[in-house]
Amino acid sequence: MIGAALRQLLDEEQLREGVGRLAEEINGHYQGRPLTIIGVLTGSVVLLADLIRLLDMPLKVGLVQATSYRGATTPGELELNLDLLPDIAGRQVLIVDDIFDTGHTLAALVEKFMALGPAQLRSAVLLRKAGRVEVPLQPDHVGFEIPNEFVVGYGLDYADLYRNLPHVAALDPEDLSPQHGQKQSAAASGENGS
């Protein structure tokens, strides 16, 4: 992976502004009402950390892990680990994820969370990828629209690399092995694709 061709799509300043816009929208919607914000591991951790510092309401923070592949290359069924999820019954809840790709992860989370009885359930994503959605659901808050490319950085990974980049970049197709190319398509949420 060293020497992979990365094309920057969003720089640090654009990301700061985009997260600021998301925070303004979220603050405007909740108007200071208590909120439980749930980050989807692992890709959302950078966004979650930056976003919660801009929110102006009483906050509870929880995490959920969504995985749709085994190991590095084998696609599988979507698995949700709710062990770190706080009680959301009767609460305003916001799911925060890194990327909305096919939408299967967000749709599964919404279905699972609605069964737990929140007062209201909404969602926010940093990135919405063009041309990939396979569900009728759309996120309520979107930071950026991006082309249908494999992206890394700002929490997003390729084979568990690049999460620490301070910007969002696209990996060139020749830098994706056939197995890992399938991973993002099949993972369509879990780690780098929602």
PDB file of C-alpha atoms in Angstrom:
ATOM      1  CA  MET A   1       0.000   0.000   0.000  1.00  0.00           C
ATOM      2  CA  ILE A   2       2.981   2.282   0.313  1.00  0.00           C
ATOM      3  CA  GLY A   3       3.169   4.223  -2.906  1.00  0.00           C
ATOM      4  CA  ALA A   4      -0.560   3.939  -3.604  1.00  0.00           C
ATOM      5  CA  ALA A   5      -1.885   6.805  -5.711  1.00  0.00           C
ATOM      6  CA  LEU A   6      -4.147   9.010  -3.591  1.00  0.00           C
ATOM      7  CA  ARG A   7      -6.119  11.851  -5.137  1.00  0.00           C
ATOM      8  CA  GLN A   8      -7.326  14.350  -2.561  1.00  0.00           C
ATOM      9  CA  LEU A   9     -11.071  15.008  -2.774  1.00  0.00           C
ATOM     10  CA  LEU A  10     -11.614  17.054   0.394  1.00  0.00           C
ATOM     11  CA  ASP A  11      -8.902  18.950   2.244  1.00  0.00           C
ATOM     12  CA  GLU A  12      -8.755  19.703   5.961  1.00  0.00           C
ATOM     13  CA  GLU A  13     -10.425  23.099   5.635  1.00  0.00           C
ATOM     14  CA  GLN A  14     -13.288  21.699   3.552  1.00  0.00           C
ATOM     15  CA  LEU A  15     -13.821  18.970   6.124  1.00  0.00           C
ATOM     16  CA  ARG A  16     -13.851  21.512   8.962  1.00  0.00           C
ATOM     17  CA  GLU A  17     -16.446  23.584   7.104  1.00  0.00           C
ATOM     18  CA  GLY A  18     -18.531  20.511   6.257  1.00  0.00           C
ATOM     19  CA  VAL A  19     -18.573  19.272   9.837  1.00  0.00           C
ATOM     20  CA  GLY A  20     -19.472  22.803  10.926  1.00  0.00           C
ATOM     21  CA  ARG A  21     -22.442  22.785   8.516  1.00  0.00           C
ATOM     22  CA  LEU A  22     -23.578  19.421   9.867  1.00  0.00           C
ATOM     23  CA  ALA A  23     -23.354  20.743  13.428  1.00  0.00           C
ATOM     24  CA  GLU A  24     -25.390  23.854  12.514  1.00  0.00           C
ATOM     25  CA  GLU A  25     -28.112  21.704  10.960  1.00  0.00           C
ATOM     26  CA  ILE A  26     -28.180  19.347  13.937  1.00  0.00           C
ATOM     27  CA  ASN A  27     -28.187  22.193  16.471  1.00  0.00           C
ATOM     28  CA  GLY A  28     -30.998  23.845  14.512  1.00  0.00           C
ATOM     29  CA  HIS A  29     -33.095  20.711  14.475  1.00  0.00           C
ATOM     30  CA  TYR A  30     -32.756  19.781  18.150  1.00  0.00           C
ATOM     31  CA  GLN A  31     -32.853  23.332  19.551  1.00  0.00           C
ATOM     32  CA  GLY A  32     -30.999  22.383  22.733  1.00  0.00           C
ATOM     33  CA  ARG A  33     -33.080  19.264  23.463  1.00  0.00           C
ATOM     34  CA  PRO A  34     -31.151  16.304  24.955  1.00  0.00           C
ATOM     35  CA  LEU A  35     -29.695  14.030  22.283  1.00  0.00           C
ATOM     36  CA  THR A  36     -28.222  10.539  22.201  1.00  0.00           C
ATOM     37  CA  ILE A  37     -25.683  10.363  19.399  1.00  0.00           C
ATOM     38  CA  ILE A  38     -24.566   6.924  18.187  1.00  0.00           C
ATOM     39  CA  GLY A  39     -21.361   6.585  16.168  1.00  0.00           C
ATOM     40  CA  VAL A  40     -20.911   3.650  13.807  1.00  0.00           C
ATOM     41  CA  LEU A  41     -17.511   2.016  14.323  1.00  0.00           C
ATOM     42  CA  THR A  42     -14.912   2.278  13.101  1.00  0.00           C
ATOM     43  CA  GLY A  43     -15.129   4.799  10.308  1.00  0.00           C
ATOM     44  CA  SER A  44     -17.102   7.468  12.168  1.00  0.00           C
ATOM     45  CA  VAL A  45     -14.708   7.990  15.095  1.00  0.00           C
ATOM     46  CA  VAL A  46     -12.944  11.032  13.628  1.00  0.00           C
ATOM     47  CA  LEU A  47     -16.213  12.639  12.516  1.00  0.00           C
ATOM     48  CA  LEU A  48     -17.871  11.832  15.844  1.00  0.00           C
ATOM     49  CA  ALA A  49     -15.043  13.426  17.841  1.00  0.00           C
ATOM     50  CA  ASP A  50     -15.101  16.604  15.757  1.00  0.00           C
ATOM     51  CA  LEU A  51     -18.893  16.821  15.565  1.00  0.00           C
ATOM     52  CA  ILE A  52     -19.803  16.416  19.230  1.00  0.00           C
ATOM     53  CA  ARG A  53     -17.545  19.326  20.206  1.00  0.00           C
ATOM     54  CA  LEU A  54     -19.707  21.593  18.028  1.00  0.00           C
ATOM     55  CA  LEU A  55     -23.082  20.467  19.375  1.00  0.00           C
ATOM     56  CA  ASP A  56     -24.886  22.625  21.903  1.00  0.00           C
ATOM     57  CA  MET A  57     -27.229  20.355  23.819  1.00  0.00           C
ATOM     58  CA  PRO A  58     -27.036  17.761  26.598  1.00  0.00           C
ATOM     59  CA  LEU A  59     -25.414  14.727  24.916  1.00  0.00           C
ATOM     60  CA  LYS A  60     -25.140  11.033  25.565  1.00  0.00           C
ATOM     61  CA  VAL A  61     -22.694   9.270  23.255  1.00  0.00           C
ATOM     62  CA  GLY A  62     -22.800   5.610  22.316  1.00  0.00           C
ATOM     63  CA  LEU A  63     -21.239   3.356  19.725  1.00  0.00           C
ATOM     64  CA  VAL A  64     -22.338   0.478  17.544  1.00  0.00           C
ATOM     65  CA  GLN A  65     -20.204  -1.737  15.337  1.00  0.00           C
ATOM     66  CA  ALA A  66     -21.405  -2.775  11.897  1.00  0.00           C
ATOM     67  CA  THR A  67     -19.394  -5.350   9.942  1.00  0.00           C
ATOM     68  CA  SER A  68     -20.279  -6.928   6.629  1.00  0.00           C
ATOM     69  CA  TYR A  69     -17.210  -8.989   5.813  1.00  0.00           C
ATOM     70  CA  ARG A  70     -14.978 -11.580   7.430  1.00  0.00           C
ATOM     71  CA  GLY A  71     -11.264 -10.912   7.463  1.00  0.00           C
ATOM     72  CA  ALA A  72      -9.929  -8.710   4.706  1.00  0.00           C
ATOM     73  CA  THR A  73     -11.636 -10.026   1.619  1.00  0.00           C
ATOM     74  CA  THR A  74     -14.605 -12.320   2.205  1.00  0.00           C
ATOM     75  CA  PRO A  75     -18.025 -10.668   2.022  1.00  0.00           C
ATOM     76  CA  GLY A  76     -20.621 -11.825   4.515  1.00  0.00           C
ATOM     77  CA  GLU A  77     -23.904 -10.916   6.129  1.00  0.00           C
ATOM     78  CA  LEU A  78     -24.138  -7.610   7.939  1.00  0.00           C
ATOM     79  CA  GLU A  79     -23.485  -8.068  11.650  1.00  0.00           C
ATOM     80  CA  LEU A  80     -24.378  -5.453  14.249  1.00  0.00           C
ATOM     81  CA  ASN A  81     -22.752  -5.367  17.674  1.00  0.00           C
ATOM     82  CA  LEU A  82     -24.899  -3.283  20.034  1.00  0.00           C
ATOM     83  CA  ASP A  83     -22.889  -3.944  23.218  1.00  0.00           C
ATOM     84  CA  LEU A  84     -21.860  -0.276  23.556  1.00  0.00           C
ATOM     85  CA  LEU A  85     -25.321   1.111  22.799  1.00  0.00           C
ATOM     86  CA  PRO A  86     -26.905   3.114  25.639  1.00  0.00           C
ATOM     87  CA  ASP A  87     -30.618   2.930  26.403  1.00  0.00           C
ATOM     88  CA  ILE A  88     -32.364   4.882  23.633  1.00  0.00           C
ATOM     89  CA  ALA A  89     -36.004   4.280  24.608  1.00  0.00           C
ATOM     90  CA  GLY A  90     -37.934   7.557  24.580  1.00  0.00           C
ATOM     91  CA  ARG A  91     -34.880   9.591  23.525  1.00  0.00           C
ATOM     92  CA  GLN A  92     -33.951  11.750  20.555  1.00  0.00           C
ATOM     93  CA  VAL A  93     -31.356   9.652  18.710  1.00  0.00           C
ATOM     94  CA  LEU A  94     -28.934  10.565  15.930  1.00  0.00           C
ATOM     95  CA  ILE A  95     -26.928   7.872  14.112  1.00  0.00           C
ATOM     96  CA  VAL A  96     -23.582   9.210  12.824  1.00  0.00           C
ATOM     97  CA  ASP A  97     -21.699   7.329  10.111  1.00  0.00           C
ATOM     98  CA  ASP A  98     -18.768   8.095   7.827  1.00  0.00           C
ATOM     99  CA  ILE A  99     -20.240   7.225   4.420  1.00  0.00           C
ATOM    100  CA  PHE A 100     -23.600   6.409   2.851  1.00  0.00           C
ATOM    101  CA  ASP A 101     -22.835   4.037  -0.005  1.00  0.00           C
ATOM    102  CA  THR A 102     -25.477   1.369  -0.769  1.00  0.00           C
ATOM    103  CA  GLY A 103     -27.362   2.316   2.396  1.00  0.00           C
ATOM    104  CA  HIS A 104     -27.709  -1.212   3.754  1.00  0.00           C
ATOM    105  CA  THR A 105     -25.939  -0.490   7.048  1.00  0.00           C
ATOM    106  CA  LEU A 106     -27.999   2.597   7.818  1.00  0.00           C
ATOM    107  CA  ALA A 107     -31.221   0.798   6.873  1.00  0.00           C
ATOM    108  CA  ALA A 108     -30.344  -2.125   9.180  1.00  0.00           C
ATOM    109  CA  LEU A 109     -29.454   0.231  12.035  1.00  0.00           C
ATOM    110  CA  VAL A 110     -32.675   2.205  11.636  1.00  0.00           C
ATOM    111  CA  GLU A 111     -34.722  -0.991  11.701  1.00  0.00           C
ATOM    112  CA  LYS A 112     -32.900  -2.296  14.786  1.00  0.00           C
ATOM    113  CA  PHE A 113     -33.040   1.028  16.638  1.00  0.00           C
ATOM    114  CA  MET A 114     -36.722   1.666  15.906  1.00  0.00           C
ATOM    115  CA  ALA A 115     -37.518  -1.599  17.710  1.00  0.00           C
ATOM    116  CA  LEU A 116     -35.897  -0.073  20.821  1.00  0.00           C
ATOM    117  CA  GLY A 117     -38.450   2.736  21.003  1.00  0.00           C
ATOM    118  CA  PRO A 118     -36.638   6.067  20.502  1.00  0.00           C
ATOM    119  CA  ALA A 119     -38.765   9.219  20.552  1.00  0.00           C
ATOM    120  CA  GLN A 120     -37.190  10.217  17.243  1.00  0.00           C
ATOM    121  CA  LEU A 121     -34.469   8.663  15.088  1.00  0.00           C
ATOM    122  CA  ARG A 122     -32.417  10.616  12.556  1.00  0.00           C
ATOM    123  CA  SER A 123     -29.086  10.112  10.807  1.00  0.00           C
ATOM    124  CA  ALA A 124     -26.050  12.104   9.714  1.00  0.00           C
ATOM    125  CA  VAL A 125     -23.236  11.060   7.387  1.00  0.00           C
ATOM    126  CA  LEU A 126     -20.070  12.805   6.332  1.00  0.00           C
ATOM    127  CA  LEU A 127     -20.180  11.496   2.741  1.00  0.00           C
ATOM    128  CA  ARG A 128     -22.926  10.328   0.386  1.00  0.00           C
ATOM    129  CA  LYS A 129     -21.578   8.411  -2.612  1.00  0.00           C
ATOM    130  CA  ALA A 130     -23.290   9.008  -5.962  1.00  0.00           C
ATOM    131  CA  GLY A 131     -24.972   6.200  -7.848  1.00  0.00           C
ATOM    132  CA  ARG A 132     -24.697   3.415  -5.278  1.00  0.00           C
ATOM    133  CA  VAL A 133     -27.867   3.576  -3.161  1.00  0.00           C
ATOM    134  CA  GLU A 134     -29.857   0.323  -2.991  1.00  0.00           C
ATOM    135  CA  VAL A 135     -32.395   1.248  -0.279  1.00  0.00           C
ATOM    136  CA  PRO A 136     -35.264   3.776  -0.182  1.00  0.00           C
ATOM    137  CA  LEU A 137     -33.817   5.411   2.949  1.00  0.00           C
ATOM    138  CA  GLN A 138     -31.703   8.603   2.813  1.00  0.00           C
ATOM    139  CA  PRO A 139     -29.694  10.214   5.638  1.00  0.00           C
ATOM    140  CA  ASP A 140     -31.215  13.331   7.223  1.00  0.00           C
ATOM    141  CA  HIS A 141     -27.925  15.268   7.280  1.00  0.00           C
ATOM    142  CA  VAL A 142     -25.141  14.981   4.680  1.00  0.00           C
ATOM    143  CA  GLY A 143     -21.779  16.721   4.800  1.00  0.00           C
ATOM    144  CA  PHE A 144     -20.644  16.128   1.210  1.00  0.00           C
ATOM    145  CA  GLU A 145     -21.745  14.438  -2.001  1.00  0.00           C
ATOM    146  CA  ILE A 146     -18.869  12.515  -3.599  1.00  0.00           C
ATOM    147  CA  PRO A 147     -18.403  10.562  -6.841  1.00  0.00           C
ATOM    148  CA  ASN A 148     -18.504   6.768  -6.918  1.00  0.00           C
ATOM    149  CA  GLU A 149     -14.873   6.223  -5.929  1.00  0.00           C
ATOM    150  CA  PHE A 150     -13.146   4.272  -3.158  1.00  0.00           C
ATOM    151  CA  VAL A 151     -12.278   6.872  -0.540  1.00  0.00           C
ATOM    152  CA  VAL A 152      -9.964   6.839   2.459  1.00  0.00           C
ATOM    153  CA  GLY A 153      -8.925   9.218   5.202  1.00  0.00           C
ATOM    154  CA  TYR A 154     -10.681  11.067   8.016  1.00  0.00           C
ATOM    155  CA  GLY A 155     -11.654   7.712   9.523  1.00  0.00           C
ATOM    156  CA  LEU A 156     -12.276   5.778   6.297  1.00  0.00           C
ATOM    157  CA  ASP A 157      -9.945   2.892   5.506  1.00  0.00           C
ATOM    158  CA  TYR A 158      -8.609   0.494   2.924  1.00  0.00           C
ATOM    159  CA  ALA A 159      -7.496  -2.768   4.558  1.00  0.00           C
ATOM    160  CA  ASP A 160      -7.386  -0.884   7.895  1.00  0.00           C
ATOM    161  CA  LEU A 161      -4.962   1.722   6.510  1.00  0.00           C
ATOM    162  CA  TYR A 162      -5.323   5.482   5.909  1.00  0.00           C
ATOM    163  CA  ARG A 163      -7.870   6.228   8.676  1.00  0.00           C
ATOM    164  CA  ASN A 164      -5.435   8.775  10.115  1.00  0.00           C
ATOM    165  CA  LEU A 165      -5.194  10.954   6.993  1.00  0.00           C
ATOM    166  CA  PRO A 166      -6.460  14.463   7.828  1.00  0.00           C
ATOM    167  CA  HIS A 167      -8.195  14.714   4.423  1.00  0.00           C
ATOM    168  CA  VAL A 168     -10.398  12.502   2.228  1.00  0.00           C
ATOM    169  CA  ALA A 169      -8.744  10.984  -0.835  1.00  0.00           C
ATOM    170  CA  ALA A 170      -9.679   8.529  -3.582  1.00  0.00           C
ATOM    171  CA  LEU A 171      -7.557   5.460  -4.217  1.00  0.00           C
ATOM    172  CA  ASP A 172      -6.887   4.778  -7.877  1.00  0.00           C
ATOM    173  CA  PRO A 173      -8.471   1.530  -9.122  1.00  0.00           C
ATOM    174  CA  GLU A 174      -5.071  -0.027  -9.894  1.00  0.00           C
ATOM    175  CA  ASP A 175      -4.232   0.263  -6.177  1.00  0.00           C
ATOM    176  CA  LEU A 176      -7.219  -1.865  -5.227  1.00  0.00           C
ATOM    177  CA  SER A 177      -6.730  -5.614  -5.443  1.00  0.00           C
ATOM    178  CA  PRO A 178      -9.745  -7.460  -6.885  1.00  0.00           C
ATOM    179  CA  GLN A 179     -10.482  -8.887  -3.445  1.00  0.00           C
ATOM    180  CA  HIS A 180     -10.376  -5.485  -1.737  1.00  0.00           C
ATOM    181  CA  GLY A 181     -12.416  -3.878  -4.490  1.00  0.00           C
ATOM    182  CA  GLN A 182     -15.099  -6.444  -3.679  1.00  0.00           C
ATOM    183  CA  LYS A 183     -14.713  -5.584  -0.018  1.00  0.00           C
ATOM    184  CA  GLN A 184     -15.853  -1.995  -0.426  1.00  0.00           C
ATOM    185  CA  SER A 185     -18.750  -2.962  -2.656  1.00  0.00           C
ATOM    186  CA  ALA A 186     -19.802  -5.792  -0.380  1.00  0.00           C
ATOM    187  CA  ALA A 187     -18.941  -3.961   2.796  1.00  0.00           C
ATOM    188  CA  ALA A 188     -21.250  -1.209   1.643  1.00  0.00           C
ATOM    189  CA  SER A 189     -21.248  -0.068   5.189  1.00  0.00           C
ATOM    190  CA  GLY A 190     -19.318  -1.766   7.910  1.00  0.00           C
ATOM    191  CA  GLU A 191     -15.916  -0.244   7.563  1.00  0.00           C
ATOM    192  CA  ASN A 192     -15.778   1.789   4.326  1.00  0.00           C
ATOM    193  CA  GLY A 193     -19.114   1.997   2.784  1.00  0.00           C
ATOM    194  CA  SER A 194     -22.578   2.394   4.297  1.00  0.00           C
TER     195      SER A 194
END
